[in-house]
Coordinates of C-alpha atoms and ligand atoms in Angstrom, one line a residue:
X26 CA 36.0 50.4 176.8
X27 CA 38.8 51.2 179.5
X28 CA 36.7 52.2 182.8
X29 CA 36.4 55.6 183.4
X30 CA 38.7 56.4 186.8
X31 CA 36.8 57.5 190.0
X32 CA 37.6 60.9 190.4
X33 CA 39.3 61.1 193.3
X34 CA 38.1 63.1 196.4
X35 CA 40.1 65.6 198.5
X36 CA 42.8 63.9 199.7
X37 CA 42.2 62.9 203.7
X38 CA 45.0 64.8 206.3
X39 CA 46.9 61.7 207.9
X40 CA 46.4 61.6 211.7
X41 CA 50.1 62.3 213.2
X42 CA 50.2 60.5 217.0
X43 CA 50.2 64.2 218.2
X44 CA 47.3 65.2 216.6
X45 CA 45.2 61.4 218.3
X46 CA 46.6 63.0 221.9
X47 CA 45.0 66.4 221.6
X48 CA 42.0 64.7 219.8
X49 CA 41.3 61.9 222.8
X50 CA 44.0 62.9 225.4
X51 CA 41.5 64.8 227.7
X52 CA 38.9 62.0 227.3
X53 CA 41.8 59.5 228.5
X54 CA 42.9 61.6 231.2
X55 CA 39.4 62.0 232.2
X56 CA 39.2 58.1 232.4
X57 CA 42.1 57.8 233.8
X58 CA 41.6 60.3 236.9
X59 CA 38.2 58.8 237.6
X60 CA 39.7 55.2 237.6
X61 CA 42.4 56.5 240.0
X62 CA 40.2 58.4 242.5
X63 CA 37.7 55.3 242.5
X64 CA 40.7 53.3 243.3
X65 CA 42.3 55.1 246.0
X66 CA 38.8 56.4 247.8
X67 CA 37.6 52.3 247.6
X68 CA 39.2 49.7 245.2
X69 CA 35.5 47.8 245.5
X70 CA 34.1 51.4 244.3
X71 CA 36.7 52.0 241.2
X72 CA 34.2 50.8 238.7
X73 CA 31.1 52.5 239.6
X74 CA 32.9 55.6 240.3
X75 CA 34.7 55.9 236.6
X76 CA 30.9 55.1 235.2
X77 CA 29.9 58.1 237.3
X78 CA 32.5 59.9 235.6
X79 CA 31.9 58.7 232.3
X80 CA 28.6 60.1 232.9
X81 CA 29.4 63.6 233.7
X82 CA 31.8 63.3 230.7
X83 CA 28.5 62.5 228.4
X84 CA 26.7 65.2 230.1
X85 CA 29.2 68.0 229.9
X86 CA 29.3 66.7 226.1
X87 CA 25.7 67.2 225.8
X88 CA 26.3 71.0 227.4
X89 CA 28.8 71.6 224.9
X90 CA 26.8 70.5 222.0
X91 CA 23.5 73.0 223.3
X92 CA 26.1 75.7 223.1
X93 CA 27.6 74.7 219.3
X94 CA 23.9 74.3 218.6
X95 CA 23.3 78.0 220.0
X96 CA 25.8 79.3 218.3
X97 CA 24.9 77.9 215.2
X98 CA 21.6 80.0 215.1
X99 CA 23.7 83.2 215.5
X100 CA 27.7 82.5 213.9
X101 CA 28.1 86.2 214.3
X102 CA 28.7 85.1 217.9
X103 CA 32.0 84.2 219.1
X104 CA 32.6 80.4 218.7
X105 CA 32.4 78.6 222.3
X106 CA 35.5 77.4 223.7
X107 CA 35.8 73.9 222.9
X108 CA 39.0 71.0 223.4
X109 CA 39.6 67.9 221.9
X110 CA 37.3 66.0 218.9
X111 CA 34.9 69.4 219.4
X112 CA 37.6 71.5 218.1
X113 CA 38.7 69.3 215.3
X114 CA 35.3 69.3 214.4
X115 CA 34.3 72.8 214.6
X116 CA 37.1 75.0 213.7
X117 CA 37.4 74.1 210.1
X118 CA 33.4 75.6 209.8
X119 CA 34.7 78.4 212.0
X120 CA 37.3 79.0 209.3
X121 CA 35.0 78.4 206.8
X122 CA 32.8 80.7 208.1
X123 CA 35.1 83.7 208.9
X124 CA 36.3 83.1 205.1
X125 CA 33.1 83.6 203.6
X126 CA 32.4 86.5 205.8
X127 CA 35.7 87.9 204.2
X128 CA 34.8 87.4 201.1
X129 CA 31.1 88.3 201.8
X130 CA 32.5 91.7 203.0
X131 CA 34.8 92.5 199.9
X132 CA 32.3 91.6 197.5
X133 CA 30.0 94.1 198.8
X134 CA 32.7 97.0 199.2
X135 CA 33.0 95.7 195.5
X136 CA 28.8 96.5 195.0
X137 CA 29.2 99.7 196.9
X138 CA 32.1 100.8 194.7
X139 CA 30.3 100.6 191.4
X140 CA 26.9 101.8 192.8
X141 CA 28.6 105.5 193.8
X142 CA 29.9 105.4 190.5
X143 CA 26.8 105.0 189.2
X144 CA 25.6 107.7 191.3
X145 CA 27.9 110.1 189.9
X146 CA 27.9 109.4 186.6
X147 CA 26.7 113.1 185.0
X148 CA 24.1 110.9 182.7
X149 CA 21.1 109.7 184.3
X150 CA 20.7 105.7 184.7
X151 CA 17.5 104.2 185.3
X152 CA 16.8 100.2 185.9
X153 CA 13.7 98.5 184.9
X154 CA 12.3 95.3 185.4
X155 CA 10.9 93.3 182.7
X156 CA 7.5 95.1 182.9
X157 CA 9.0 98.3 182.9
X158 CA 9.1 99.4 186.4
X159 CA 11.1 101.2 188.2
X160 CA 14.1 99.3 190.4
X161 CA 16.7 101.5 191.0
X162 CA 17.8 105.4 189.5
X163 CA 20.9 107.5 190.2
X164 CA 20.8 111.2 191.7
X165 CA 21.4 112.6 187.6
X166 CA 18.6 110.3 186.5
X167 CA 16.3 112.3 189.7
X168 CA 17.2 115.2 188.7
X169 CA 16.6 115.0 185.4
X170 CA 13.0 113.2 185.6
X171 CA 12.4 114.8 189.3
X172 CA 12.1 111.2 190.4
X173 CA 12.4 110.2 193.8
X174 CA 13.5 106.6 194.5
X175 CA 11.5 105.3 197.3
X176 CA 8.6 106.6 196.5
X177 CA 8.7 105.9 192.9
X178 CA 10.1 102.3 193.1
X179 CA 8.1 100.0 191.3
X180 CA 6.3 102.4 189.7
X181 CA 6.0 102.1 185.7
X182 CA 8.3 104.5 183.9
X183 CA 5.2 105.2 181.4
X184 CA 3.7 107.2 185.0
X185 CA 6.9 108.6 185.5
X186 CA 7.4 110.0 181.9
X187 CA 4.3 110.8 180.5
X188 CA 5.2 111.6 177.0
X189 CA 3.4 109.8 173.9
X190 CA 7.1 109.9 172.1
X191 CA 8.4 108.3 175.1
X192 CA 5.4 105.8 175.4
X193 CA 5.8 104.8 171.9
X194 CA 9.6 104.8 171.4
X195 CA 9.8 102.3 174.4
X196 CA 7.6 100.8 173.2
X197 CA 10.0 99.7 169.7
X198 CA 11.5 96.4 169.9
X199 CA 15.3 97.5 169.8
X200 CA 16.7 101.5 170.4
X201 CA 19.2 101.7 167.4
X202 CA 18.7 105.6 167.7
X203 CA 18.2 108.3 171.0
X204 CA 15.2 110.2 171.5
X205 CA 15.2 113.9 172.0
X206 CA 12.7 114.6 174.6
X207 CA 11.4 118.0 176.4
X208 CA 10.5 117.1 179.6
X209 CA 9.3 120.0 182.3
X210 CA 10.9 118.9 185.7
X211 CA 10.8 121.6 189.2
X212 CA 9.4 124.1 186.8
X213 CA 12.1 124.1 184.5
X214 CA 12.0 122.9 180.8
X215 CA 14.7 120.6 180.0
X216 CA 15.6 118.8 176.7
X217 CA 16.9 115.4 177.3
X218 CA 18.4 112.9 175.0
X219 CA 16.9 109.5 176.0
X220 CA 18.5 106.2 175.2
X221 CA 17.2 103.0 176.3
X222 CA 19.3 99.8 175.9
X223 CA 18.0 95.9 177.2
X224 CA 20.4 94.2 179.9
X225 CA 20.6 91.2 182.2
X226 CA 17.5 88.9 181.5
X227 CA 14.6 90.9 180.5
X228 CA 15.6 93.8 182.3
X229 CA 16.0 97.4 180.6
X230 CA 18.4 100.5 181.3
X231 CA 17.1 103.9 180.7
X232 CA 19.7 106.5 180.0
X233 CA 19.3 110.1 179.8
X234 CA 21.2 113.0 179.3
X235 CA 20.2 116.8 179.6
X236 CA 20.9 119.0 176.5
X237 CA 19.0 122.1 177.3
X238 CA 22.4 124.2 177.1
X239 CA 23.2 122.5 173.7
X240 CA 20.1 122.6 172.1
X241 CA 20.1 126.4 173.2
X242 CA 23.7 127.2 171.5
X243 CA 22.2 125.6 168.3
X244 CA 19.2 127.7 168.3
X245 CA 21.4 130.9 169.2
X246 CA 23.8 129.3 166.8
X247 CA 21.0 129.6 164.0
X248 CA 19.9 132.9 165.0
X249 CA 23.0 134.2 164.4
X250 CA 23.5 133.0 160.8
X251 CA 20.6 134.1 160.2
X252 CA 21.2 137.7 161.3
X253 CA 24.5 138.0 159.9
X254 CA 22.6 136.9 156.6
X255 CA 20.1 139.3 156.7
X256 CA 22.4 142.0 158.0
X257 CA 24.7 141.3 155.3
X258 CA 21.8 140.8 152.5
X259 CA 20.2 144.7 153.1
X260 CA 23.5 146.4 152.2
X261 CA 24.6 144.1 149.4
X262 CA 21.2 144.4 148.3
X263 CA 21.5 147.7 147.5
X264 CA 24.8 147.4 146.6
X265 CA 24.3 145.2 143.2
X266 CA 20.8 147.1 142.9
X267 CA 22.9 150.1 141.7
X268 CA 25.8 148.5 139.9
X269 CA 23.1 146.6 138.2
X270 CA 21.3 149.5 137.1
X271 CA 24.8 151.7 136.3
X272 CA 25.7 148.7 133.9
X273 CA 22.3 148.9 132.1
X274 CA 22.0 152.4 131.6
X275 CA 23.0 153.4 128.1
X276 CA 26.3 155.3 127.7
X277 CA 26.0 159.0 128.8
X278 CA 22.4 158.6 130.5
X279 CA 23.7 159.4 133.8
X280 CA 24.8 162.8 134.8
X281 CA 28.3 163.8 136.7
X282 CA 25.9 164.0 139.8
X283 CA 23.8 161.2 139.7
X284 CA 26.9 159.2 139.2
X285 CA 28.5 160.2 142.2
X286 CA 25.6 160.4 144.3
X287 CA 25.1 156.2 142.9
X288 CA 28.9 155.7 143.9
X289 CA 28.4 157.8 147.4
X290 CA 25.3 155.3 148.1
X291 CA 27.4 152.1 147.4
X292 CA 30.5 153.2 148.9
X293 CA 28.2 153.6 152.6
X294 CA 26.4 150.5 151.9
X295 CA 30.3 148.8 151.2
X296 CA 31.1 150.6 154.4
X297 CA 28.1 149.1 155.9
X298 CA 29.3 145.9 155.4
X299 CA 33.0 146.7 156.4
X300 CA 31.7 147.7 160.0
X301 CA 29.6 144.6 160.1
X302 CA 32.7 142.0 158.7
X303 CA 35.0 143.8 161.4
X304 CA 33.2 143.0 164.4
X305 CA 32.1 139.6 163.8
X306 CA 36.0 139.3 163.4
X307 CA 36.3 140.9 166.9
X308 CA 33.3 138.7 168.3
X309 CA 35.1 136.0 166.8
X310 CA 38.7 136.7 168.2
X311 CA 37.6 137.8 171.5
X312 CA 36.0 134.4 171.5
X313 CA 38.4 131.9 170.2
X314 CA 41.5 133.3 172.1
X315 CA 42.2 133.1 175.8
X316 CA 41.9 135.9 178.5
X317 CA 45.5 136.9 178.8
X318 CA 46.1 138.6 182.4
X319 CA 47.4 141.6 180.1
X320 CA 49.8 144.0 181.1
X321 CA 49.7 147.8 182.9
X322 CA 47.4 149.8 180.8
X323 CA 46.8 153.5 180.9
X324 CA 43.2 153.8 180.7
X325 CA 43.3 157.5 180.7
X326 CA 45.2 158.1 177.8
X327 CA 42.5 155.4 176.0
X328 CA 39.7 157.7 177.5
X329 CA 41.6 161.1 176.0
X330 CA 41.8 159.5 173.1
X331 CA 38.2 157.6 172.0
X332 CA 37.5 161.7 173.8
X333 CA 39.0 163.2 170.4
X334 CA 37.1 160.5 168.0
X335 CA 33.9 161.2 169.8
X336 CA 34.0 165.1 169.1
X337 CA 34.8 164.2 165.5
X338 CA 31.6 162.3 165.4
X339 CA 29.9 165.1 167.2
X340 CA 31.1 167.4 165.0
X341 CA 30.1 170.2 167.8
X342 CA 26.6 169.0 168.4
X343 CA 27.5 167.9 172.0
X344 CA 29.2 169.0 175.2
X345 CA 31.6 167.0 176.4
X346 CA 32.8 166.6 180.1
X347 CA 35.9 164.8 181.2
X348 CA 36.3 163.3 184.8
X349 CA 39.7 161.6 184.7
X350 CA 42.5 159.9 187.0
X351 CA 45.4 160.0 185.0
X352 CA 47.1 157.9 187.1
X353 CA 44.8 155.4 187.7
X354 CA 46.1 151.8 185.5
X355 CA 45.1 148.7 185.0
X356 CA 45.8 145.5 184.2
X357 CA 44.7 144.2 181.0
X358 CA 44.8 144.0 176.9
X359 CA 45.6 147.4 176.0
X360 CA 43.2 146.7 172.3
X361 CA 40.3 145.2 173.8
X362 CA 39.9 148.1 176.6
X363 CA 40.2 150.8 173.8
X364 CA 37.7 148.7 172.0
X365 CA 35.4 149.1 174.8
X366 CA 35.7 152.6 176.3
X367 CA 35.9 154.0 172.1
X368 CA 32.5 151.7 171.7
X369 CA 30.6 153.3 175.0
X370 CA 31.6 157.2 173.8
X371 CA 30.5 156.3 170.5
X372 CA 27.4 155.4 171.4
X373 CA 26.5 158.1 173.6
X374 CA 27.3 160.5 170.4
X375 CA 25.0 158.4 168.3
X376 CA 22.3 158.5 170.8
X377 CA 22.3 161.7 172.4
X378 CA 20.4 164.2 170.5
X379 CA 22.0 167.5 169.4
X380 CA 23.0 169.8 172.7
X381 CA 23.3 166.9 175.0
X382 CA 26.2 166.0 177.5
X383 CA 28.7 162.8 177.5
X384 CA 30.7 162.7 180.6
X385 CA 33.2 159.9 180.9
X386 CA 34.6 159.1 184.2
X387 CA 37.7 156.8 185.4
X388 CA 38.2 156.5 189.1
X389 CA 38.4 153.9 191.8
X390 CA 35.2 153.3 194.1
X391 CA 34.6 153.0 197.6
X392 CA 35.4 149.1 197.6
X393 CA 38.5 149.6 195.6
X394 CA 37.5 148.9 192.6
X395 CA 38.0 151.0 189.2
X396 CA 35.2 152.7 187.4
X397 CA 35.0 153.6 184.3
X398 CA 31.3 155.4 183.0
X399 CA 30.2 156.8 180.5
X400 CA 26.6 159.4 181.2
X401 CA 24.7 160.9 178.5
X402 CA 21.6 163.4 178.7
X403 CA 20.2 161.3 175.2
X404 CA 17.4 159.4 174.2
X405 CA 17.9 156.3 177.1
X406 CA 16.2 152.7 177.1
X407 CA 13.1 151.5 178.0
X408 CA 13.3 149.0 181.2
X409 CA 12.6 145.8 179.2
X410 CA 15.2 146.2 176.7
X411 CA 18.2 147.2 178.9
X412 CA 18.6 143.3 179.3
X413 CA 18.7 142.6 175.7
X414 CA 21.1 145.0 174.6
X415 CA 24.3 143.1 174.8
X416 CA 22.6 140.2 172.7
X417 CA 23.8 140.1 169.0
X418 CA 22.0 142.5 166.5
X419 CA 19.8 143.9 168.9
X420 CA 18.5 147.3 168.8
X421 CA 15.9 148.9 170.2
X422 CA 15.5 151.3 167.3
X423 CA 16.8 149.5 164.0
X424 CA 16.5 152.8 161.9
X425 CA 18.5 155.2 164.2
X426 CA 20.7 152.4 164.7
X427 CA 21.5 151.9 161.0
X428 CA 21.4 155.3 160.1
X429 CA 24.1 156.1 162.6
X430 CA 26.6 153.7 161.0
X431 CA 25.9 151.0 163.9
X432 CA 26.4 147.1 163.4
X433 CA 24.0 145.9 166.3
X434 CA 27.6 144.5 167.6
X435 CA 29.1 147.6 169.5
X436 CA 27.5 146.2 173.3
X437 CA 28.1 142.6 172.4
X438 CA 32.0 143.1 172.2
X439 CA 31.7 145.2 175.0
X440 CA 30.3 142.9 177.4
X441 CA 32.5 140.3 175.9
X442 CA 35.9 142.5 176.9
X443 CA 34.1 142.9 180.3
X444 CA 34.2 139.4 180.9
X445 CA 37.6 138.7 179.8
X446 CA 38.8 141.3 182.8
X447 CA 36.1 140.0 185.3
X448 CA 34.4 143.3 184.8
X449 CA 30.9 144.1 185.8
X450 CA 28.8 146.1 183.0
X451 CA 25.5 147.5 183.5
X452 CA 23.2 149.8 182.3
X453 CA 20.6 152.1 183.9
X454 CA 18.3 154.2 181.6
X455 CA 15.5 155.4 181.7
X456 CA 13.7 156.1 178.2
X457 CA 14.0 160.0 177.4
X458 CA 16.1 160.8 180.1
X459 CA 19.6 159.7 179.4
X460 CA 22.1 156.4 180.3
X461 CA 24.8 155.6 182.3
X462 CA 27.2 152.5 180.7
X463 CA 29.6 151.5 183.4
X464 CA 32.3 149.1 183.9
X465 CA 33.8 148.1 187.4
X466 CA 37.0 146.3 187.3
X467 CA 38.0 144.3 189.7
X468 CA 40.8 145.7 192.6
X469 CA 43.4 142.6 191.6
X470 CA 43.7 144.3 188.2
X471 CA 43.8 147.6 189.9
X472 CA 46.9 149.8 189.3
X473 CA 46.7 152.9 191.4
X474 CA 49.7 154.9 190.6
X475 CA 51.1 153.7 187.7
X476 CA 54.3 155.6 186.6
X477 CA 54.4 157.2 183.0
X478 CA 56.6 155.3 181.3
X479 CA 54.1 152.2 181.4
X480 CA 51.7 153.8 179.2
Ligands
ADP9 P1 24.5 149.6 167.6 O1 25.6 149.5 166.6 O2 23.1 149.4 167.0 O3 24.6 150.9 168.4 P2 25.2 148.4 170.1 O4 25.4 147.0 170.4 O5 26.3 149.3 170.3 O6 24.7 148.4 168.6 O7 23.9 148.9 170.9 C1 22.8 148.1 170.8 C2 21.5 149.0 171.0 O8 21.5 149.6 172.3 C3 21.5 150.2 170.1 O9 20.9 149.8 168.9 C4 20.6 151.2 170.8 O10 19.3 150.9 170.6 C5 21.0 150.9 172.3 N1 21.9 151.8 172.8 C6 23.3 151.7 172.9 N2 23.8 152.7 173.6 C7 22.8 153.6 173.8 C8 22.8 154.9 174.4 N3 23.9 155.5 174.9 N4 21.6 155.5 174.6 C9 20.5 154.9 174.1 N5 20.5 153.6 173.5 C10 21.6 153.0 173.4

């Protein structure tokens, strides 16, 4: 078997003659000065005066080692001035030394880096040992669990989360799957989707996520087909109802009358469902397109006219007052604002009993913004439904609403337009004494004398 070489070491620098005179060059000239001052003070002397000085060589050498030996406790301290075999000697380690503290220093910019990631991570991390305590959790992962991370260091997560799902899903031998968990944190419920994964040796990683807003948008999500199904059921209901029974009836069994009044019956409930396709189409445009900054509207002429389509729906039951600057513009989508200002008037007319007044208004206000309101003398709104009005199918009075030809829609696509021109809308009733609707536009879209030809 060939031997196996020695692996050879690093290889050693070869002395060069200049590197031997600054290595024992002071020690020499040392020796020789003492020499020559013995020998010029007292040739008999020479000898005992260069021992002397070897002497206070060796003991200046011992000095100089106390001081390495100091600074060898603390290497923060700057390395003491040393010549000769003492600087050979020590400035490698002091190069050592400042090299490590280099690297020392980037590798923990390094840590630094990737720990304020972790802080701003928007999921919430959590580090546990192998007996499930707490080592280290980012600002999400507080806010989430309202943990603090001093005090609850070490502390088990199964005291931080006390939840039997929680318990029992950490609990599993591998997380495949998240858990959805409702956790109540600074008097807040929150949902939070909880996923725990094993890392390093025997340590764990908690990760959570809130999903309070998603789980809400599914649940109003699910509301809503569920009232467009219902809203959409009653009329067609009725609807195949009659055209069942017209089919069955026996040739000639129905009169002229009854016939029509059958057809007059399915042609509102067909009507019904007309209204109720139309808006979700509006609902559904207004919220699939983007707010365009619009162009120079003439409200007033949108006022005159949703003016004339109210007094058709009145049908003379209702006074009507007008409070209207005509020159008063605005920026915005000509077809939503109609939308809005017809759906307000309309309203009023549906809710104000016979002999009431509407009075719409269009003017700027005090802080420059642009009003326009719409008053009516009619039934008004209890206090605790004026904040649900602008929700989807809601009505405070389902019968009046439906007998009235309304959708449950009309405030919803209001409020919706309102938003789209960084309108305010609100509502003051009081119940049997009237409402006010109002919409303030901001003064950016504010046109205050807008010349005819824009309309
Ligand atoms: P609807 O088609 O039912 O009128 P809206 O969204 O327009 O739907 O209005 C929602 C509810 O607000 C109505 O059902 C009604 O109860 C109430 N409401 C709206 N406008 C008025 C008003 N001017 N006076 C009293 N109640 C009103």
């Amino acid at each position: 078997m060939a031997p196996v070489p020695n692996k050879p070491g690093p290889a050693r620098p070869r002395l060069t003659p200049a590197d031997l005179a600054r290595r024992w060059g002071p020690v020499a000239v040392w020796a020789a000065l003492c020499f020559a001052l013995g020998t010029w003070t007292r040739p008999l002397l020479s000898w005992q005066v260069f021992a002397c000085g070897l002497l206070l060589a060796v003991l200046a050498g011992g000095l100089r080692l106390a001081r390495v030996a100091r600074w060898a406790q603390d290497t923060e301290t700057p390395l003491p001035l040393s010549i000769g075999p003492w600087d050979d000697a020590l400035a490698p380690v002091y190069r050592k030394l400042r090299k490590n503290a280099i690297e020392m220093n980037h590798m923990q910019q390094q840590i630094d880096q990737i720990m304020l990631a972790a802080q701003a991570l928007p999921d919430g991390a959590i580090a546990l040992n192998e007996t499930m305590q707490l080592i280290w959790s980012n600002r999400t992962a507080c806010e989430h669990l309202g943990l603090d991370p001093e005090r609850d260091k070490n502390s088990s997560i199964f005291h931080i989360l006390r939840s039997p799902e929680f318990a029992s899903y950490a609990r599993q031998e591998s997380w495949p799957a998240s858990l959805l968990l409702h956790h109540q944190s600074g008097g807040h419920d929150k949902a939070l989707q909880v996923q725990m994964a094993p890392y390093g040796v025997g340590q764990f990683l908690v990760v959570t996520r809130d999903v309070t807003q998603v789980e809400k948008l599914e649940t109003t999500r699910k509301d809503f087909v569920a009232n467009v199904s219902h809203e959409l059921r009653t009329p067609l209901t009725v609807l195949s109802g009659f055209l069942e029974t017209m089919r069955e009836m026996p040739e000639g069994a129905l009169s002229a009358e009854q016939k029509a009044h059958y057809l007059k019956l399915m042609y509102e409930q067909a009507r019904r469902m007309e209204a109720i396709v139309n808006d979700l189409l509006t609902l559904s445009t207004l919220e699939s397109s983007p707010a365009a900054e619009g162009t120079p509207v003439r409200v007033a002429l949108l006022v005159h006219n949703a003016m004339q389509q109210a007094r058709a729906l009145s049908n003379g039951d209702h006074i009507f007052v007008e409070n209207v600057d005509d020159k008063l513009g605005l920026r915005g989508t000509e077809t939503e604002l109609a939308s809005a200002i017809s759906n307000l008037l309309t309203n009023a007319v549906r809710y104000t009993p016979k002999g009431g007044t509407i009075t719409a208004s269009w003017h700027t206000t005090d802080d420059g913004r642009a009003c326009y309101s719409v008053q009516d003398t009619g039934i008004g709104i209890a206090q605790e439904d004026i904040p649900r009005l602008t929700e989807r199918f809601y009505r405070v009075d389902r019968g009046r609403s439906r007998g009235t030809g309304g959708t449950g829609l009309g405030l919803a696509i209001t409020k919706h337009i309102a938003m789209r021109h960084q309108a305010e809308f609100s509502i003051r009733s009081r119940h049997g004494e009237g409402s006010v609707f109002s919409l303030h536009f901001p003064a950016t879209r504010v046109l205050r004398h807008l010349p005819v030809s824009a309309a």
